[in-house]
């Protein structure tokens, strides 16, 4: 089945540094990937839609200069949290859908727990 | 932004009982999906129901969809302790997917 690999699974960084999170579709090509953020015991909030070869579409209230998204290939999207601060600590999850398996919904990465100290 | 509401927010049942979770949404949909999330993990797709479908089954799962009421329900029959997780509904409209608030299900052995 469709597999999405997300790396790293957890990261601790110092305030002011940048962190890059990778999301790879392993056995299918994804022209579109999605990035979500989830706070403890809350639902997933869509941050941005990552489009291969073009600029990402950000949700209202999400700072595009802080959360840099690059979707340079059909199998890789990256989210870079720039100048991270403690309030950026959260669980970040990516997803994609295999165009050949639409009825199976979206496949999610295992998530990245970011802790900014 | 989130699409809709789920109720209950939390549900605690005994193993063997059935669990019913409800989801309401606000906008048009192409389909509605249910996902499961174990604590601190990614989401696992459970079932997808299209807007022109009213009911769908998959193993111990039964999903209903009422587009006139903009609501869906997920029934888990004969629950097991391993079903303990958070369950989310998600509406999909033209590749724009939005999640409900989720129901935290606890199944006691």
mmCIF file of C-alpha atoms in Angstrom:
data_model
loop_
_atom_site.group_PDB
_atom_site.id
_atom_site.type_symbol
_atom_site.label_atom_id
_atom_site.label_comp_id
_atom_site.label_asym_id
_atom_site.label_seq_id
_atom_site.Cartn_x
_atom_site.Cartn_y
_atom_site.Cartn_z
ATOM 1 C CA UNK A 1 0.000 0.000 0.000
ATOM 2 C CA UNK A 2 0.862 3.669 -0.087
ATOM 3 C CA UNK A 3 3.580 4.602 2.400
ATOM 4 C CA UNK A 4 4.629 8.027 3.581
ATOM 5 C CA UNK A 5 7.854 8.305 5.518
ATOM 6 C CA UNK A 6 8.414 11.272 7.798
ATOM 7 C CA UNK A 7 11.732 12.104 9.376
ATOM 8 C CA UNK A 8 12.808 12.811 12.046
ATOM 9 C CA UNK A 9 10.245 11.335 14.420
ATOM 10 C CA UNK A 10 11.326 13.700 17.144
ATOM 11 C CA UNK A 11 13.704 16.620 17.479
ATOM 12 C CA UNK A 12 14.786 18.927 20.262
ATOM 13 C CA UNK A 13 16.300 22.230 19.257
ATOM 14 C CA UNK A 14 17.392 25.451 20.853
ATOM 15 C CA UNK A 15 15.324 28.577 20.517
ATOM 16 C CA UNK A 16 16.375 30.565 17.466
ATOM 17 C CA UNK A 17 17.583 27.641 15.398
ATOM 18 C CA UNK A 18 15.910 26.118 12.349
ATOM 19 C CA UNK A 19 14.602 22.605 11.967
ATOM 20 C CA UNK A 20 13.850 20.716 8.756
ATOM 21 C CA UNK A 21 11.271 17.950 8.586
ATOM 22 C CA UNK A 22 11.115 15.633 5.580
ATOM 23 C CA UNK A 23 8.111 13.873 4.149
ATOM 24 C CA UNK A 24 8.606 11.223 1.467
ATOM 25 C CA UNK A 25 6.141 9.172 -0.496
ATOM 26 C CA UNK A 26 7.913 5.840 -0.856
ATOM 27 C CA UNK A 27 5.919 3.971 -3.451
ATOM 28 C CA UNK A 28 3.927 6.596 -5.264
ATOM 29 C CA UNK A 29 4.303 10.061 -6.687
ATOM 30 C CA UNK A 30 2.563 12.862 -4.856
ATOM 31 C CA UNK A 31 2.028 16.139 -6.653
ATOM 32 C CA UNK A 32 0.385 17.430 -3.517
ATOM 33 C CA UNK A 33 1.324 16.924 0.107
ATOM 34 C CA UNK A 34 -0.235 18.414 3.183
ATOM 35 C CA UNK A 35 1.315 19.631 6.407
ATOM 36 C CA UNK A 36 -0.590 19.594 9.667
ATOM 37 C CA UNK A 37 0.113 20.705 13.169
ATOM 38 C CA UNK A 38 -1.373 19.082 16.230
ATOM 39 C CA UNK A 39 -1.286 20.300 19.810
ATOM 40 C CA UNK A 40 -1.759 17.826 22.676
ATOM 41 C CA UNK A 41 -5.250 16.358 22.817
ATOM 42 C CA UNK A 42 -6.375 18.484 19.911
ATOM 43 C CA UNK A 43 -7.228 17.857 16.317
ATOM 44 C CA UNK A 44 -5.039 18.313 13.274
ATOM 45 C CA UNK A 45 -4.890 21.814 11.888
ATOM 46 C CA UNK A 46 -3.952 22.188 8.249
ATOM 47 C CA UNK A 47 -0.970 24.488 7.911
ATOM 48 C CA UNK A 48 -0.266 24.389 4.208
ATOM 49 C CA UNK A 49 -0.677 22.485 0.995
ATOM 50 C CA UNK A 50 2.595 21.663 -0.692
ATOM 51 C CA UNK A 51 2.549 21.590 -4.489
ATOM 52 C CA UNK A 52 5.339 20.004 -6.504
ATOM 53 C CA UNK A 53 7.188 22.561 -8.560
ATOM 54 C CA UNK A 54 5.252 25.557 -7.293
ATOM 55 C CA UNK A 55 4.697 27.604 -4.189
ATOM 56 C CA UNK A 56 2.877 26.153 -1.235
ATOM 57 C CA UNK A 57 -0.564 27.378 -0.292
ATOM 58 C CA UNK A 58 -0.697 28.461 3.330
ATOM 59 C CA UNK A 59 -3.721 28.544 5.577
ATOM 60 C CA UNK A 60 -4.802 31.811 7.097
ATOM 61 C CA UNK A 61 -2.728 32.686 10.107
ATOM 62 C CA UNK A 62 0.245 30.511 9.170
ATOM 63 C CA UNK A 63 3.416 32.515 8.615
ATOM 64 C CA UNK A 64 4.934 31.468 5.309
ATOM 65 C CA UNK A 65 8.287 33.009 6.201
ATOM 66 C CA UNK A 66 8.445 30.987 9.387
ATOM 67 C CA UNK A 67 7.259 27.686 8.007
ATOM 68 C CA UNK A 68 9.121 27.219 4.744
ATOM 69 C CA UNK A 69 7.831 24.482 2.500
ATOM 70 C CA UNK A 70 9.716 23.037 -0.430
ATOM 71 C CA UNK A 71 8.296 20.384 -2.741
ATOM 72 C CA UNK A 72 11.113 19.949 -5.200
ATOM 73 C CA UNK A 73 10.254 16.450 -6.383
ATOM 74 C CA UNK A 74 7.216 14.227 -6.724
ATOM 75 C CA UNK A 75 8.259 12.200 -3.709
ATOM 76 C CA UNK A 76 9.658 14.735 -1.266
ATOM 77 C CA UNK A 77 8.286 17.721 0.593
ATOM 78 C CA UNK A 78 10.132 19.485 3.381
ATOM 79 C CA UNK A 79 8.922 21.780 6.130
ATOM 80 C CA UNK A 80 11.512 24.051 7.728
ATOM 81 C CA UNK A 81 10.622 25.774 10.951
ATOM 82 C CA UNK A 82 12.831 28.837 10.946
ATOM 83 C CA UNK A 83 13.996 30.634 14.063
ATOM 84 C CA UNK A 84 12.026 28.232 16.203
ATOM 85 C CA UNK A 85 10.571 29.373 19.505
ATOM 86 C CA UNK A 86 9.053 27.371 22.368
ATOM 87 C CA UNK A 87 5.548 28.140 21.114
ATOM 88 C CA UNK A 88 6.411 26.257 17.915
ATOM 89 C CA UNK A 89 6.728 23.070 19.944
ATOM 90 C CA UNK A 90 4.117 20.747 18.553
ATOM 91 C CA UNK A 91 3.465 17.550 16.628
ATOM 92 C CA UNK A 92 3.834 18.041 12.879
ATOM 93 C CA UNK A 93 2.339 15.529 10.456
ATOM 94 C CA UNK A 94 2.420 15.307 6.681
ATOM 95 C CA UNK A 95 0.091 13.453 4.386
ATOM 96 C CA UNK A 96 -0.312 12.598 0.739
ATOM 97 C CA UNK A 97 -2.659 10.602 -1.419
ATOM 98 C CA UNK A 98 -1.687 7.984 -3.918
ATOM 99 C CA UNK A 99 -3.535 9.018 -7.102
ATOM 100 C CA UNK A 100 -3.928 5.358 -7.965
ATOM 101 C CA UNK A 101 -5.609 4.574 -4.639
ATOM 102 C CA UNK A 102 -8.020 7.471 -4.128
ATOM 103 C CA UNK A 103 -10.630 5.327 -2.411
ATOM 104 C CA UNK A 104 -8.136 4.484 0.315
ATOM 105 C CA UNK A 105 -7.943 8.035 1.607
ATOM 106 C CA UNK A 106 -4.810 9.856 2.549
ATOM 107 C CA UNK A 107 -1.650 8.307 3.927
ATOM 108 C CA UNK A 108 -0.025 10.027 6.852
ATOM 109 C CA UNK A 109 3.539 10.116 8.004
ATOM 110 C CA UNK A 110 4.250 9.010 11.544
ATOM 111 C CA UNK A 111 4.687 12.589 12.658
ATOM 112 C CA UNK A 112 7.507 14.679 14.091
ATOM 113 C CA UNK A 113 7.455 15.870 17.661
ATOM 114 C CA UNK A 114 9.285 19.171 17.833
ATOM 115 C CA UNK A 115 10.409 20.509 21.188
ATOM 116 C CA UNK A 116 12.018 23.929 21.266
ATOM 117 C CA UNK A 117 13.929 24.705 24.448
ATOM 118 C CA UNK B 1 -9.429 25.644 10.368
ATOM 119 C CA UNK B 2 -11.382 22.658 11.567
ATOM 120 C CA UNK B 3 -14.395 21.507 9.646
ATOM 121 C CA UNK B 4 -16.781 20.353 12.301
ATOM 122 C CA UNK B 5 -17.630 18.824 15.580
ATOM 123 C CA UNK B 6 -17.383 15.324 16.869
ATOM 124 C CA UNK B 7 -19.200 13.901 19.800
ATOM 125 C CA UNK B 8 -18.656 12.666 22.266
ATOM 126 C CA UNK B 9 -15.263 14.204 22.960
ATOM 127 C CA UNK B 10 -14.421 11.211 25.106
ATOM 128 C CA UNK B 11 -15.984 7.775 25.384
ATOM 129 C CA UNK B 12 -15.158 5.021 27.834
ATOM 130 C CA UNK B 13 -16.628 1.548 27.406
ATOM 131 C CA UNK B 14 -16.014 -2.041 28.413
ATOM 132 C CA UNK B 15 -14.444 -4.563 26.075
ATOM 133 C CA UNK B 16 -17.090 -6.240 23.967
ATOM 134 C CA UNK B 17 -19.426 -3.254 23.915
ATOM 135 C CA UNK B 18 -20.128 -1.190 20.838
ATOM 136 C CA UNK B 19 -18.772 2.336 20.427
ATOM 137 C CA UNK B 20 -20.536 5.006 18.414
ATOM 138 C CA UNK B 21 -18.932 8.288 17.460
ATOM 139 C CA UNK B 22 -20.638 11.100 15.600
ATOM 140 C CA UNK B 23 -19.309 13.776 13.318
ATOM 141 C CA UNK B 24 -21.016 16.879 11.982
ATOM 142 C CA UNK B 25 -19.655 19.136 9.309
ATOM 143 C CA UNK B 26 -20.521 22.423 7.700
ATOM 144 C CA UNK B 27 -19.623 22.523 4.024
ATOM 145 C CA UNK B 28 -19.961 20.457 0.870
ATOM 146 C CA UNK B 29 -17.979 17.254 0.614
ATOM 147 C CA UNK B 30 -16.766 14.815 -2.003
ATOM 148 C CA UNK B 31 -16.229 12.201 0.640
ATOM 149 C CA UNK B 32 -15.805 11.773 4.363
ATOM 150 C CA UNK B 33 -13.088 9.719 5.968
ATOM 151 C CA UNK B 34 -12.448 8.296 9.394
ATOM 152 C CA UNK B 35 -8.995 7.984 10.872
ATOM 153 C CA UNK B 36 -7.532 6.517 14.003
ATOM 154 C CA UNK B 37 -4.606 7.902 15.949
ATOM 155 C CA UNK B 38 -2.776 6.205 18.750
ATOM 156 C CA UNK B 39 -1.194 8.600 21.211
ATOM 157 C CA UNK B 40 1.725 10.491 19.703
ATOM 158 C CA UNK B 41 1.564 8.627 16.418
ATOM 159 C CA UNK B 42 0.470 9.313 12.874
ATOM 160 C CA UNK B 43 -3.009 8.728 11.575
ATOM 161 C CA UNK B 44 -4.263 5.483 10.123
ATOM 162 C CA UNK B 45 -6.989 5.561 7.505
ATOM 163 C CA UNK B 46 -9.983 3.447 8.503
ATOM 164 C CA UNK B 47 -12.706 3.981 5.960
ATOM 165 C CA UNK B 48 -13.850 6.386 3.254
ATOM 166 C CA UNK B 49 -17.478 7.013 2.362
ATOM 167 C CA UNK B 50 -18.401 8.981 -0.733
ATOM 168 C CA UNK B 51 -21.021 11.702 -0.716
ATOM 169 C CA UNK B 52 -23.428 9.532 -2.702
ATOM 170 C CA UNK B 53 -23.117 6.608 -0.286
ATOM 171 C CA UNK B 54 -25.177 6.200 2.865
ATOM 172 C CA UNK B 55 -23.515 3.318 4.626
ATOM 173 C CA UNK B 56 -20.295 1.388 4.447
ATOM 174 C CA UNK B 57 -18.839 -1.546 6.327
ATOM 175 C CA UNK B 58 -15.315 -2.724 6.925
ATOM 176 C CA UNK B 59 -14.789 -5.544 9.380
ATOM 177 C CA UNK B 60 -16.056 -4.342 12.766
ATOM 178 C CA UNK B 61 -16.532 -0.816 11.457
ATOM 179 C CA UNK B 62 -19.764 0.628 10.161
ATOM 180 C CA UNK B 63 -19.974 4.168 8.861
ATOM 181 C CA UNK B 64 -23.111 6.071 7.940
ATOM 182 C CA UNK B 65 -23.404 9.360 6.124
ATOM 183 C CA UNK B 66 -26.380 11.702 6.015
ATOM 184 C CA UNK B 67 -25.568 14.579 3.683
ATOM 185 C CA UNK B 68 -28.903 16.266 4.355
ATOM 186 C CA UNK B 69 -27.964 16.577 8.013
ATOM 187 C CA UNK B 70 -24.254 16.942 7.256
ATOM 188 C CA UNK B 71 -23.419 14.230 9.703
ATOM 189 C CA UNK B 72 -21.672 10.884 9.864
ATOM 190 C CA UNK B 73 -21.297 8.188 12.464
ATOM 191 C CA UNK B 74 -18.679 5.526 13.102
ATOM 192 C CA UNK B 75 -19.723 2.367 14.897
ATOM 193 C CA UNK B 76 -17.131 -0.050 16.228
ATOM 194 C CA UNK B 77 -18.718 -3.337 17.208
ATOM 195 C CA UNK B 78 -17.410 -5.786 19.774
ATOM 196 C CA UNK B 79 -14.734 -3.365 20.909
ATOM 197 C CA UNK B 80 -11.337 -4.511 22.109
ATOM 198 C CA UNK B 81 -8.791 -2.902 24.398
ATOM 199 C CA UNK B 82 -6.593 -2.409 21.329
ATOM 200 C CA UNK B 83 -9.252 -0.092 19.873
ATOM 201 C CA UNK B 84 -8.280 2.494 22.480
ATOM 202 C CA UNK B 85 -7.246 5.555 20.459
ATOM 203 C CA UNK B 86 -8.476 8.886 19.168
ATOM 204 C CA UNK B 87 -10.796 8.798 16.187
ATOM 205 C CA UNK B 88 -11.148 11.656 13.745
ATOM 206 C CA UNK B 89 -13.517 12.313 10.918
ATOM 207 C CA UNK B 90 -12.222 14.309 7.983
ATOM 208 C CA UNK B 91 -14.135 15.900 5.154
ATOM 209 C CA UNK B 92 -12.594 16.002 1.707
ATOM 210 C CA UNK B 93 -13.746 18.560 -0.845
ATOM 211 C CA UNK B 94 -11.637 19.075 -3.948
ATOM 212 C CA UNK B 95 -8.510 17.845 -2.184
ATOM 213 C CA UNK B 96 -9.100 20.160 0.758
ATOM 214 C CA UNK B 97 -9.272 17.915 3.812
ATOM 215 C CA UNK B 98 -10.384 19.165 7.204
ATOM 216 C CA UNK B 99 -10.515 17.288 10.461
ATOM 217 C CA UNK B 100 -13.047 17.194 13.229
ATOM 218 C CA UNK B 101 -12.061 17.631 16.848
ATOM 219 C CA UNK B 102 -11.884 13.906 17.478
ATOM 220 C CA UNK B 103 -13.251 11.422 19.962
ATOM 221 C CA UNK B 104 -10.958 9.827 22.488
ATOM 222 C CA UNK B 105 -12.094 6.235 22.946
ATOM 223 C CA UNK B 106 -11.001 4.152 25.896
ATOM 224 C CA UNK B 107 -11.880 0.466 25.925
ATOM 225 C CA UNK B 108 -11.404 -1.134 29.304
ATOM 226 C CA UNK B 109 -10.396 -4.799 29.392
#
